[in-house]
Each structure stands twice: as C-alpha cells, then as structure tokens.
Amino acid sequence: MLLSLVLHMHSVRCVLPAAVLLGTAPTYVLVWGAWRLLSALLPSRFYQAVDDRLYCVYQSMVLFFFENYTGVQILLYGDLPKNKENIIYLANHQSTVDWIIADILAVRQSALGHVRYVLKDGLKWLPLYGCYFSQMYLVIFPEGTRYNPELTKVISASQAFAAQEGLPVLKHVLTPRIKATHVAFDSMKDYLDAVYDVTVAFEGSVDDKGQRKEAPSMAEFLCKECPKIHIHIDRIDKKNIPEEQVSMKRWLHERFEIKDKLLIEFYDSPDPERRNKFPGESVNSKLSLKKTLPSFLILSGLTAGLLMTEAGRKLYVKTWIYGTLIGCLWVSIKA
C-alpha cells in the first residue's frame, strides 16, 4: 500500500506546480493591473521599475519549481556570466523548457526581471498571460520551431534548405532564420553589450540504441526524474557581430555550425568519456532557495487570501473570464 502511495504521488508531482502557476495567474494580473492604473500619471520609468519587479517575482516562483522543486543539476560551461549586461540571448530550441533556461541564466546575474522573449505568434492567445507576453523580446530562438528528432520531415526540409542556400547541413539543430535576430540587433545595437550564444543539452535524451530522442517537455521535466542540463555559453561582443543582414545571416549560420559540433560531441562522440558533456571545465551551479521561495510564498499566499472570501472568489473568477477576453481583444486590435 505504501509503495502504491509513493507511485501515485510521483505520478502527480506536476499537479502542484501546474496548480500554483495557473492558479496565481489572476492574482498576478490583478496586482499588475492595479499598478498600471496607479502609475498612469507617473513617469514611465516608475511603472517600468515596478513592472520588472513584479515580473521577477513571478519568474522566481517558476524557477522555484523548475530548480528547487525538481532538484535539477545545472552544469555551466564556457563564458560564465558574472556582471549584469544588456544582451541578446541566442539559443538552440528543442523543448518547451527552453525559455526557462534563459531565466536560469538571468537569475544568476540578478537580471530576471529584465528578460523578454520573441515568442510564436500563437502564444499571444494564452489566457491572461498572452497580452502581457506579447510585449516581450530579447530571448531569441533562431530555428523558429523546436528541434525534435522524431519529426524527420522538418529536419529534412531544414537540411534541404541549407544545401540549396550553399550552407553546411546541420545534424542536431535546424537551419537558423535571420529575420528576428537582425531586427533585434539593428534596433538595440546602441544599448547592447554583447550576444550570448547559448547551447543547451539535456542529459539522458538518448535511447538504448544511442539515437537522440525528443527533449523533455515541461510536464515531463516536472513529473519524471529530472535530467541534468548542460549549458554552454559563448559571449560575443557586439563589435564582432556584422550589422548588414546578408553578412549576419552567414555569421548566424556559423554560430549554429559551432552549436552542432558541440552537440555532436555531446551525443555522438565515439569516446564514452567525452559524451554527455561539453568541452572544458563545468561548474555545478545550484540556485539558493532564498532566490525563489519568497516569491512562491508571496504569490500563493495572496491567492489563498483572495479565495478565502466570497468577494475575493468572485473577483478571482471575473479576472479569469474578463481578463482573458480583454487580453484577446487587445492582441486582436494590435494585430
């Protein structure tokens, strides 16, 4: 009976994170909306400062589950970030967890509240968060879609395009697209310090035959035994990045050739001692509970308090319904 209970608890271990992350959404939106109204007559810098702080609180709660709750092991290689910088973050894309990897690096630079994403257009329709997320930028996945070794048609099409363009064919990543990267760099080059070229690999994402399999999804990441995450970082000063689009396209593909070589070594090296690691020394980076637990307690506590009264429950439900409808209307108008 005890074994059955343990197995049952393990099978639902993602229920708590899902319940908290979704359940606190109306609370977050209410707090953000209240501040938006209160700051309407104030200089925009005051709104932005608090908005960044609120966003940091929510993202810290997300990291509580994805780092402290799961006990994941984060291994960092390469140019380890030390100081807070204005950057564009370029990474390979293989999992719904990838955007959290960007947060994992940002929190270690005390820059979590400033992280923004280039997201798929369809994500702007997410209930409550879609309108908010649709304003965000800076974290870019140039492949445009996730690399999944089981989607052979997608990989073949990407490789055929590279060959047609006279570019080297890539094995463990898709051929990158230039548009988002060029627009972001061109728009922000006067404010940037560098580009972080980030290559991510999930240990254990190889089957018994040595073939790479699909990377863990968010639910799998939370519900199953958490893999080690290997993160290789190349810091590239902005002066070393070509500004003209054609030159940047070649530069970007060269960066993905480097990623591909790193991942070939990680997954396919004939030497077992060199597999499941990137070249060079790694740093086992553990996130302190002090960085995430307060945010979890604040948001879950506010939500619990809201739900304890009848008026609070009505406001909570109305926020879900009307907040989602107004958000969808807003993104429709902007589109």
mmCIF file of C-alpha atoms in Angstrom:
data_model
loop_
_atom_site.group_PDB
_atom_site.id
_atom_site.type_symbol
_atom_site.label_atom_id
_atom_site.label_comp_id
_atom_site.label_asym_id
_atom_site.label_seq_id
_atom_site.Cartn_x
_atom_site.Cartn_y
_atom_site.Cartn_z
ATOM 1 C CA MET A 1 0.000 0.000 0.000
ATOM 2 C CA LEU A 2 2.833 2.366 0.872
ATOM 3 C CA LEU A 3 4.516 1.602 -2.475
ATOM 4 C CA SER A 4 1.254 2.365 -4.294
ATOM 5 C CA LEU A 5 1.007 5.697 -2.484
ATOM 6 C CA VAL A 6 4.588 6.582 -3.408
ATOM 7 C CA LEU A 7 3.972 5.714 -7.058
ATOM 8 C CA HIS A 8 0.758 7.719 -7.067
ATOM 9 C CA MET A 9 2.459 10.756 -5.552
ATOM 10 C CA HIS A 10 5.238 10.523 -8.129
ATOM 11 C CA SER A 11 2.711 10.368 -10.972
ATOM 12 C CA VAL A 12 1.031 13.590 -9.838
ATOM 13 C CA ARG A 13 4.133 15.538 -8.794
ATOM 14 C CA CYS A 14 3.493 18.013 -11.620
ATOM 15 C CA VAL A 15 -0.019 18.766 -10.312
ATOM 16 C CA LEU A 16 1.248 21.125 -7.597
ATOM 17 C CA PRO A 17 3.384 23.272 -9.954
ATOM 18 C CA ALA A 18 0.603 23.397 -12.559
ATOM 19 C CA ALA A 19 -1.997 24.340 -9.943
ATOM 20 C CA VAL A 20 0.170 27.091 -8.462
ATOM 21 C CA LEU A 21 1.476 28.515 -11.741
ATOM 22 C CA LEU A 22 -2.004 28.672 -13.278
ATOM 23 C CA GLY A 23 -3.823 29.402 -10.050
ATOM 24 C CA THR A 24 -1.783 32.508 -9.280
ATOM 25 C CA ALA A 25 -2.357 33.969 -12.755
ATOM 26 C CA PRO A 26 -5.436 36.067 -11.793
ATOM 27 C CA THR A 27 -3.648 37.314 -8.671
ATOM 28 C CA TYR A 28 -0.652 38.406 -10.706
ATOM 29 C CA VAL A 29 -2.834 40.119 -13.304
ATOM 30 C CA LEU A 30 -4.833 41.923 -10.600
ATOM 31 C CA VAL A 31 -1.685 43.239 -8.933
ATOM 32 C CA TRP A 32 -0.186 44.259 -12.272
ATOM 33 C CA GLY A 33 -3.439 45.907 -13.393
ATOM 34 C CA ALA A 34 -3.733 47.840 -10.144
ATOM 35 C CA TRP A 35 -0.187 49.138 -10.512
ATOM 36 C CA ARG A 36 -0.830 50.010 -14.159
ATOM 37 C CA LEU A 37 -3.739 52.219 -13.107
ATOM 38 C CA LEU A 38 -1.957 53.754 -10.113
ATOM 39 C CA SER A 39 1.112 54.619 -12.187
ATOM 40 C CA ALA A 40 -0.826 56.155 -15.090
ATOM 41 C CA LEU A 41 0.038 59.692 -14.001
ATOM 42 C CA LEU A 42 3.620 58.907 -13.043
ATOM 43 C CA PRO A 43 6.712 58.975 -15.308
ATOM 44 C CA SER A 44 7.021 55.748 -17.272
ATOM 45 C CA ARG A 45 10.248 54.790 -15.514
ATOM 46 C CA PHE A 46 8.302 54.276 -12.266
ATOM 47 C CA TYR A 47 5.852 51.924 -13.949
ATOM 48 C CA GLN A 48 8.677 50.021 -15.650
ATOM 49 C CA ALA A 49 10.677 49.595 -12.457
ATOM 50 C CA VAL A 50 7.768 48.033 -10.566
ATOM 51 C CA ASP A 51 6.633 46.039 -13.602
ATOM 52 C CA ASP A 52 10.110 44.494 -13.843
ATOM 53 C CA ARG A 53 9.997 43.692 -10.135
ATOM 54 C CA LEU A 54 6.565 42.049 -10.389
ATOM 55 C CA TYR A 55 7.756 40.024 -13.362
ATOM 56 C CA CYS A 56 10.826 38.963 -11.391
ATOM 57 C CA VAL A 57 8.599 37.744 -8.548
ATOM 58 C CA TYR A 58 6.539 35.572 -10.898
ATOM 59 C CA GLN A 59 9.527 34.179 -12.769
ATOM 60 C CA SER A 60 11.265 33.422 -9.465
ATOM 61 C CA MET A 61 8.241 31.342 -8.492
ATOM 62 C CA VAL A 62 8.536 29.477 -11.810
ATOM 63 C CA LEU A 63 12.185 28.762 -11.037
ATOM 64 C CA PHE A 64 11.250 27.518 -7.570
ATOM 65 C CA PHE A 65 9.510 24.608 -9.248
ATOM 66 C CA PHE A 66 11.932 24.050 -12.115
ATOM 67 C CA GLU A 67 15.075 24.202 -9.985
ATOM 68 C CA ASN A 68 14.420 23.753 -6.265
ATOM 69 C CA TYR A 69 11.324 21.522 -6.533
ATOM 70 C CA THR A 70 12.791 19.191 -9.154
ATOM 71 C CA GLY A 71 16.346 19.276 -7.841
ATOM 72 C CA VAL A 72 17.733 19.622 -11.365
ATOM 73 C CA GLN A 73 21.503 19.813 -11.746
ATOM 74 C CA ILE A 74 22.683 22.794 -13.819
ATOM 75 C CA LEU A 75 26.158 22.478 -15.377
ATOM 76 C CA LEU A 76 27.631 25.636 -16.923
ATOM 77 C CA TYR A 77 30.499 25.794 -19.437
ATOM 78 C CA GLY A 78 32.324 28.482 -21.366
ATOM 79 C CA ASP A 79 31.998 32.210 -20.696
ATOM 80 C CA LEU A 80 30.189 32.190 -17.369
ATOM 81 C CA PRO A 81 28.162 35.401 -16.884
ATOM 82 C CA LYS A 82 29.334 37.489 -13.937
ATOM 83 C CA ASN A 83 28.006 41.022 -14.326
ATOM 84 C CA LYS A 84 24.566 42.204 -15.408
ATOM 85 C CA GLU A 85 24.629 43.141 -19.106
ATOM 86 C CA ASN A 86 22.294 44.202 -21.886
ATOM 87 C CA ILE A 87 22.296 41.194 -24.183
ATOM 88 C CA ILE A 88 20.555 39.274 -26.917
ATOM 89 C CA TYR A 89 20.314 35.617 -25.954
ATOM 90 C CA LEU A 90 20.532 33.186 -28.907
ATOM 91 C CA ALA A 91 19.915 29.505 -28.231
ATOM 92 C CA ASN A 92 19.057 26.205 -29.848
ATOM 93 C CA HIS A 93 15.384 25.272 -29.437
ATOM 94 C CA GLN A 94 14.327 21.742 -28.527
ATOM 95 C CA SER A 95 11.885 21.857 -25.599
ATOM 96 C CA THR A 96 9.067 23.865 -24.026
ATOM 97 C CA VAL A 97 11.508 24.272 -21.119
ATOM 98 C CA ASP A 98 13.919 26.361 -23.222
ATOM 99 C CA TRP A 99 12.544 29.741 -22.154
ATOM 100 C CA ILE A 100 13.120 28.718 -18.540
ATOM 101 C CA ILE A 101 16.792 28.036 -19.358
ATOM 102 C CA ALA A 102 17.083 31.742 -20.203
ATOM 103 C CA ASP A 103 15.602 32.545 -16.778
ATOM 104 C CA ILE A 104 18.048 30.126 -15.161
ATOM 105 C CA LEU A 105 20.954 32.177 -16.502
ATOM 106 C CA ALA A 106 19.307 35.535 -15.861
ATOM 107 C CA VAL A 107 18.613 34.865 -12.177
ATOM 108 C CA ARG A 108 22.316 34.129 -11.691
ATOM 109 C CA GLN A 109 23.053 37.652 -12.945
ATOM 110 C CA SER A 110 20.264 39.283 -10.907
ATOM 111 C CA ALA A 111 18.614 40.222 -14.206
ATOM 112 C CA LEU A 112 15.494 38.037 -14.105
ATOM 113 C CA GLY A 113 13.005 40.912 -14.183
ATOM 114 C CA HIS A 114 14.500 42.221 -17.406
ATOM 115 C CA VAL A 115 14.219 39.049 -19.513
ATOM 116 C CA ARG A 116 11.899 39.308 -22.516
ATOM 117 C CA TYR A 117 11.171 36.822 -25.311
ATOM 118 C CA VAL A 118 10.478 36.550 -29.005
ATOM 119 C CA LEU A 119 7.551 34.110 -28.951
ATOM 120 C CA LYS A 120 5.474 32.309 -31.520
ATOM 121 C CA ASP A 121 2.545 34.455 -32.632
ATOM 122 C CA GLY A 122 0.005 31.915 -31.388
ATOM 123 C CA LEU A 123 1.193 32.275 -27.776
ATOM 124 C CA LYS A 124 -0.323 35.750 -27.554
ATOM 125 C CA TRP A 125 -3.701 33.986 -27.174
ATOM 126 C CA LEU A 126 -2.717 32.386 -23.867
ATOM 127 C CA PRO A 127 -5.340 33.177 -21.189
ATOM 128 C CA LEU A 128 -4.328 36.233 -19.150
ATOM 129 C CA TYR A 129 -0.617 35.986 -19.981
ATOM 130 C CA GLY A 130 -0.889 36.271 -23.761
ATOM 131 C CA CYS A 131 -1.417 40.033 -23.811
ATOM 132 C CA TYR A 132 1.430 40.529 -21.332
ATOM 133 C CA PHE A 133 3.869 38.180 -23.041
ATOM 134 C CA SER A 134 3.148 39.662 -26.467
ATOM 135 C CA GLN A 135 5.102 42.785 -25.413
ATOM 136 C CA MET A 136 8.308 40.866 -24.643
ATOM 137 C CA TYR A 137 11.542 40.403 -26.567
ATOM 138 C CA LEU A 138 15.309 39.758 -26.409
ATOM 139 C CA VAL A 139 15.480 35.954 -25.939
ATOM 140 C CA ILE A 140 15.556 34.568 -29.479
ATOM 141 C CA PHE A 141 15.378 31.012 -30.813
ATOM 142 C CA PRO A 142 16.510 31.474 -34.450
ATOM 143 C CA GLU A 143 15.423 27.975 -35.524
ATOM 144 C CA GLY A 144 11.827 29.191 -35.327
ATOM 145 C CA THR A 145 10.495 25.840 -34.115
ATOM 146 C CA ARG A 146 11.687 23.120 -31.762
ATOM 147 C CA TYR A 147 14.176 20.504 -32.948
ATOM 148 C CA ASN A 148 12.559 17.090 -32.499
ATOM 149 C CA PRO A 149 14.478 14.083 -33.900
ATOM 150 C CA GLU A 150 11.156 12.287 -34.403
ATOM 151 C CA LEU A 151 9.945 14.947 -36.867
ATOM 152 C CA THR A 152 12.112 13.778 -39.721
ATOM 153 C CA LYS A 153 10.243 15.816 -42.362
ATOM 154 C CA VAL A 154 11.005 19.064 -40.526
ATOM 155 C CA ILE A 155 14.681 18.153 -40.190
ATOM 156 C CA SER A 156 14.931 17.041 -43.836
ATOM 157 C CA ALA A 157 13.308 20.269 -45.038
ATOM 158 C CA SER A 158 15.701 22.335 -42.928
ATOM 159 C CA GLN A 159 18.718 20.435 -44.245
ATOM 160 C CA ALA A 160 17.484 20.694 -47.841
ATOM 161 C CA PHE A 161 17.108 24.465 -47.444
ATOM 162 C CA ALA A 162 20.664 24.755 -46.119
ATOM 163 C CA ALA A 163 22.021 22.730 -49.045
ATOM 164 C CA GLN A 164 20.023 24.847 -51.505
ATOM 165 C CA GLU A 165 21.498 28.030 -49.985
ATOM 166 C CA GLY A 166 25.028 26.617 -50.171
ATOM 167 C CA LEU A 167 25.279 26.396 -46.377
ATOM 168 C CA PRO A 168 26.682 23.473 -44.368
ATOM 169 C CA VAL A 169 23.985 20.952 -43.427
ATOM 170 C CA LEU A 170 23.406 20.672 -39.665
ATOM 171 C CA LYS A 171 22.592 17.485 -37.756
ATOM 172 C CA HIS A 172 21.449 18.360 -34.209
ATOM 173 C CA VAL A 173 19.974 21.808 -34.854
ATOM 174 C CA LEU A 174 17.785 23.329 -37.555
ATOM 175 C CA THR A 175 18.951 25.922 -40.049
ATOM 176 C CA PRO A 176 18.570 29.290 -38.273
ATOM 177 C CA ARG A 177 16.406 32.106 -39.604
ATOM 178 C CA ILE A 178 17.872 35.580 -39.683
ATOM 179 C CA LYS A 179 14.909 37.984 -39.505
ATOM 180 C CA ALA A 180 14.234 38.181 -35.747
ATOM 181 C CA THR A 181 17.943 38.259 -34.911
ATOM 182 C CA HIS A 182 18.699 41.021 -37.404
ATOM 183 C CA VAL A 183 15.716 43.171 -36.387
ATOM 184 C CA ALA A 184 16.534 42.805 -32.683
ATOM 185 C CA PHE A 185 20.210 43.602 -33.149
ATOM 186 C CA ASP A 186 19.582 46.500 -35.520
ATOM 187 C CA SER A 187 17.002 48.029 -33.164
ATOM 188 C CA MET A 188 19.025 47.616 -29.986
ATOM 189 C CA LYS A 189 22.673 47.768 -31.034
ATOM 190 C CA ASP A 190 23.187 51.139 -29.356
ATOM 191 C CA TYR A 191 22.150 49.663 -25.994
ATOM 192 C CA LEU A 192 23.674 46.190 -26.212
ATOM 193 C CA ASP A 193 26.846 44.949 -24.565
ATOM 194 C CA ALA A 194 27.011 41.502 -26.142
ATOM 195 C CA VAL A 195 25.259 38.473 -27.579
ATOM 196 C CA TYR A 196 25.179 35.287 -25.509
ATOM 197 C CA ASP A 197 25.319 32.303 -27.845
ATOM 198 C CA VAL A 198 23.883 29.522 -25.684
ATOM 199 C CA THR A 199 23.899 25.798 -26.484
ATOM 200 C CA VAL A 200 21.738 23.550 -24.297
ATOM 201 C CA ALA A 201 21.751 19.756 -23.980
ATOM 202 C CA PHE A 202 19.595 17.556 -21.738
ATOM 203 C CA GLU A 203 21.473 14.566 -20.401
ATOM 204 C CA GLY A 204 19.599 11.288 -20.834
ATOM 205 C CA SER A 205 17.834 12.260 -24.081
ATOM 206 C CA VAL A 206 19.369 9.309 -25.959
ATOM 207 C CA ASP A 207 17.680 5.904 -26.382
ATOM 208 C CA ASP A 208 19.162 2.434 -25.860
ATOM 209 C CA LYS A 209 20.438 2.400 -29.461
ATOM 210 C CA GLY A 210 22.349 5.622 -28.973
ATOM 211 C CA GLN A 211 19.879 7.657 -31.019
ATOM 212 C CA ARG A 212 18.827 11.080 -29.848
ATOM 213 C CA LYS A 213 15.202 11.281 -28.716
ATOM 214 C CA GLU A 214 12.822 14.165 -28.025
ATOM 215 C CA ALA A 215 13.888 16.506 -25.223
ATOM 216 C CA PRO A 216 11.700 16.528 -22.091
ATOM 217 C CA SER A 217 8.624 18.743 -22.150
ATOM 218 C CA MET A 218 7.581 20.929 -19.227
ATOM 219 C CA ALA A 219 5.269 18.265 -17.817
ATOM 220 C CA GLU A 220 7.883 15.522 -18.187
ATOM 221 C CA PHE A 221 10.506 17.773 -16.642
ATOM 222 C CA LEU A 222 8.342 18.222 -13.540
ATOM 223 C CA CYS A 223 6.830 14.725 -13.343
ATOM 224 C CA LYS A 224 9.734 12.453 -14.103
ATOM 225 C CA GLU A 225 13.254 12.155 -12.823
ATOM 226 C CA CYS A 226 14.796 15.452 -13.773
ATOM 227 C CA PRO A 227 17.752 15.349 -16.181
ATOM 228 C CA LYS A 228 20.997 17.213 -15.853
ATOM 229 C CA ILE A 229 21.040 20.320 -18.012
ATOM 230 C CA HIS A 230 24.316 21.219 -19.700
ATOM 231 C CA ILE A 231 24.594 24.863 -20.802
ATOM 232 C CA HIS A 232 27.485 26.158 -22.908
ATOM 233 C CA ILE A 233 27.835 29.948 -23.199
ATOM 234 C CA ASP A 234 29.854 31.950 -25.728
ATOM 235 C CA ARG A 235 29.893 35.676 -25.004
ATOM 236 C CA ILE A 236 30.301 37.649 -28.246
ATOM 237 C CA ASP A 237 30.999 41.363 -28.000
ATOM 238 C CA LYS A 238 28.669 43.378 -30.209
ATOM 239 C CA LYS A 239 31.590 44.880 -32.160
ATOM 240 C CA ASN A 240 32.334 41.381 -33.519
ATOM 241 C CA ILE A 241 28.849 40.941 -34.990
ATOM 242 C CA PRO A 242 28.229 42.052 -38.607
ATOM 243 C CA GLU A 243 25.384 44.552 -38.959
ATOM 244 C CA GLU A 244 24.456 44.018 -42.612
ATOM 245 C CA GLN A 245 21.751 41.347 -42.979
ATOM 246 C CA VAL A 246 23.485 39.119 -45.559
ATOM 247 C CA SER A 247 26.701 39.067 -43.529
ATOM 248 C CA MET A 248 24.775 38.474 -40.323
ATOM 249 C CA LYS A 249 22.965 35.540 -41.948
ATOM 250 C CA ARG A 250 26.299 33.861 -42.661
ATOM 251 C CA TRP A 251 27.561 34.722 -39.159
ATOM 252 C CA LEU A 252 24.435 33.257 -37.559
ATOM 253 C CA HIS A 253 24.752 30.034 -39.525
ATOM 254 C CA GLU A 254 28.398 29.786 -38.482
ATOM 255 C CA ARG A 255 27.314 30.107 -34.849
ATOM 256 C CA PHE A 256 24.882 27.224 -35.393
ATOM 257 C CA GLU A 257 27.644 25.174 -37.004
ATOM 258 C CA ILE A 258 29.554 25.601 -33.728
ATOM 259 C CA LYS A 259 26.452 24.547 -31.786
ATOM 260 C CA ASP A 260 26.090 21.492 -33.993
ATOM 261 C CA LYS A 261 29.699 20.445 -33.379
ATOM 262 C CA LEU A 262 29.199 20.822 -29.623
ATOM 263 C CA LEU A 263 26.061 18.682 -29.742
ATOM 264 C CA ILE A 264 27.663 16.046 -31.995
ATOM 265 C CA GLU A 265 30.422 15.742 -29.401
ATOM 266 C CA PHE A 266 27.849 15.608 -26.595
ATOM 267 C CA TYR A 267 25.578 12.972 -28.145
ATOM 268 C CA ASP A 268 27.696 11.091 -30.688
ATOM 269 C CA SER A 269 31.325 11.108 -29.558
ATOM 270 C CA PRO A 270 32.922 7.671 -30.093
ATOM 271 C CA ASP A 271 34.774 8.202 -26.823
ATOM 272 C CA PRO A 272 32.365 7.451 -23.921
ATOM 273 C CA GLU A 273 34.413 9.739 -21.676
ATOM 274 C CA ARG A 274 33.603 12.725 -23.894
ATOM 275 C CA ARG A 275 29.891 12.030 -24.206
ATOM 276 C CA ASN A 276 27.267 13.795 -22.066
ATOM 277 C CA LYS A 277 29.481 16.814 -21.531
ATOM 278 C CA PHE A 278 30.700 19.876 -23.373
ATOM 279 C CA PRO A 279 34.426 20.608 -23.825
ATOM 280 C CA GLY A 280 36.186 22.327 -20.959
ATOM 281 C CA GLU A 281 35.522 22.520 -17.254
ATOM 282 C CA SER A 282 31.960 22.637 -15.970
ATOM 283 C CA VAL A 283 30.589 24.493 -12.966
ATOM 284 C CA ASN A 284 27.789 22.862 -10.986
ATOM 285 C CA SER A 285 25.538 25.864 -10.339
ATOM 286 C CA LYS A 286 22.916 25.401 -7.621
ATOM 287 C CA LEU A 287 20.281 28.087 -7.084
ATOM 288 C CA SER A 288 19.724 29.146 -3.486
ATOM 289 C CA LEU A 289 16.232 28.626 -2.098
ATOM 290 C CA LYS A 290 16.377 32.252 -0.920
ATOM 291 C CA LYS A 291 16.145 33.327 -4.549
ATOM 292 C CA THR A 292 12.821 31.601 -5.215
ATOM 293 C CA LEU A 293 10.922 30.544 -2.072
ATOM 294 C CA PRO A 294 9.828 34.088 -1.033
ATOM 295 C CA SER A 295 8.146 34.621 -4.422
ATOM 296 C CA PHE A 296 6.341 31.285 -4.152
ATOM 297 C CA LEU A 297 5.090 32.172 -0.666
ATOM 298 C CA ILE A 298 4.034 35.716 -1.651
ATOM 299 C CA LEU A 299 2.000 34.764 -4.729
ATOM 300 C CA SER A 300 0.464 31.602 -3.299
ATOM 301 C CA GLY A 301 -0.340 33.461 -0.050
ATOM 302 C CA LEU A 302 -2.034 36.340 -1.883
ATOM 303 C CA THR A 303 -4.036 33.871 -3.971
ATOM 304 C CA ALA A 304 -5.117 31.881 -0.907
ATOM 305 C CA GLY A 305 -6.180 35.091 0.825
ATOM 306 C CA LEU A 306 -8.192 36.143 -2.215
ATOM 307 C CA LEU A 307 -10.002 32.802 -2.322
ATOM 308 C CA MET A 308 -10.916 32.831 1.387
ATOM 309 C CA THR A 309 -13.693 35.405 0.965
ATOM 310 C CA GLU A 310 -16.777 35.346 -1.260
ATOM 311 C CA ALA A 311 -15.951 38.746 -2.740
ATOM 312 C CA GLY A 312 -12.392 37.592 -3.407
ATOM 313 C CA ARG A 313 -13.575 34.436 -5.147
ATOM 314 C CA LYS A 314 -15.912 36.435 -7.391
ATOM 315 C CA LEU A 315 -13.125 38.842 -8.284
ATOM 316 C CA TYR A 316 -10.813 35.887 -8.977
ATOM 317 C CA VAL A 317 -13.294 34.228 -11.370
ATOM 318 C CA LYS A 318 -14.141 37.503 -13.106
ATOM 319 C CA THR A 319 -10.441 38.184 -13.611
ATOM 320 C CA TRP A 320 -10.021 34.811 -15.320
ATOM 321 C CA ILE A 321 -13.018 35.396 -17.601
ATOM 322 C CA TYR A 322 -12.860 39.096 -18.385
ATOM 323 C CA GLY A 323 -9.077 39.304 -18.233
ATOM 324 C CA THR A 324 -8.806 36.615 -20.894
ATOM 325 C CA LEU A 325 -11.479 38.217 -23.109
ATOM 326 C CA ILE A 326 -9.983 41.700 -22.838
ATOM 327 C CA GLY A 327 -6.492 40.311 -23.484
ATOM 328 C CA CYS A 328 -7.650 38.511 -26.620
ATOM 329 C CA LEU A 329 -9.444 41.650 -27.804
ATOM 330 C CA TRP A 330 -6.325 43.718 -27.205
ATOM 331 C CA VAL A 331 -3.992 41.444 -29.164
ATOM 332 C CA SER A 332 -6.593 41.262 -31.960
ATOM 333 C CA ILE A 333 -6.616 45.051 -32.228
ATOM 334 C CA LYS A 334 -2.807 45.199 -32.174
ATOM 335 C CA ALA A 335 -2.613 42.527 -34.872
#
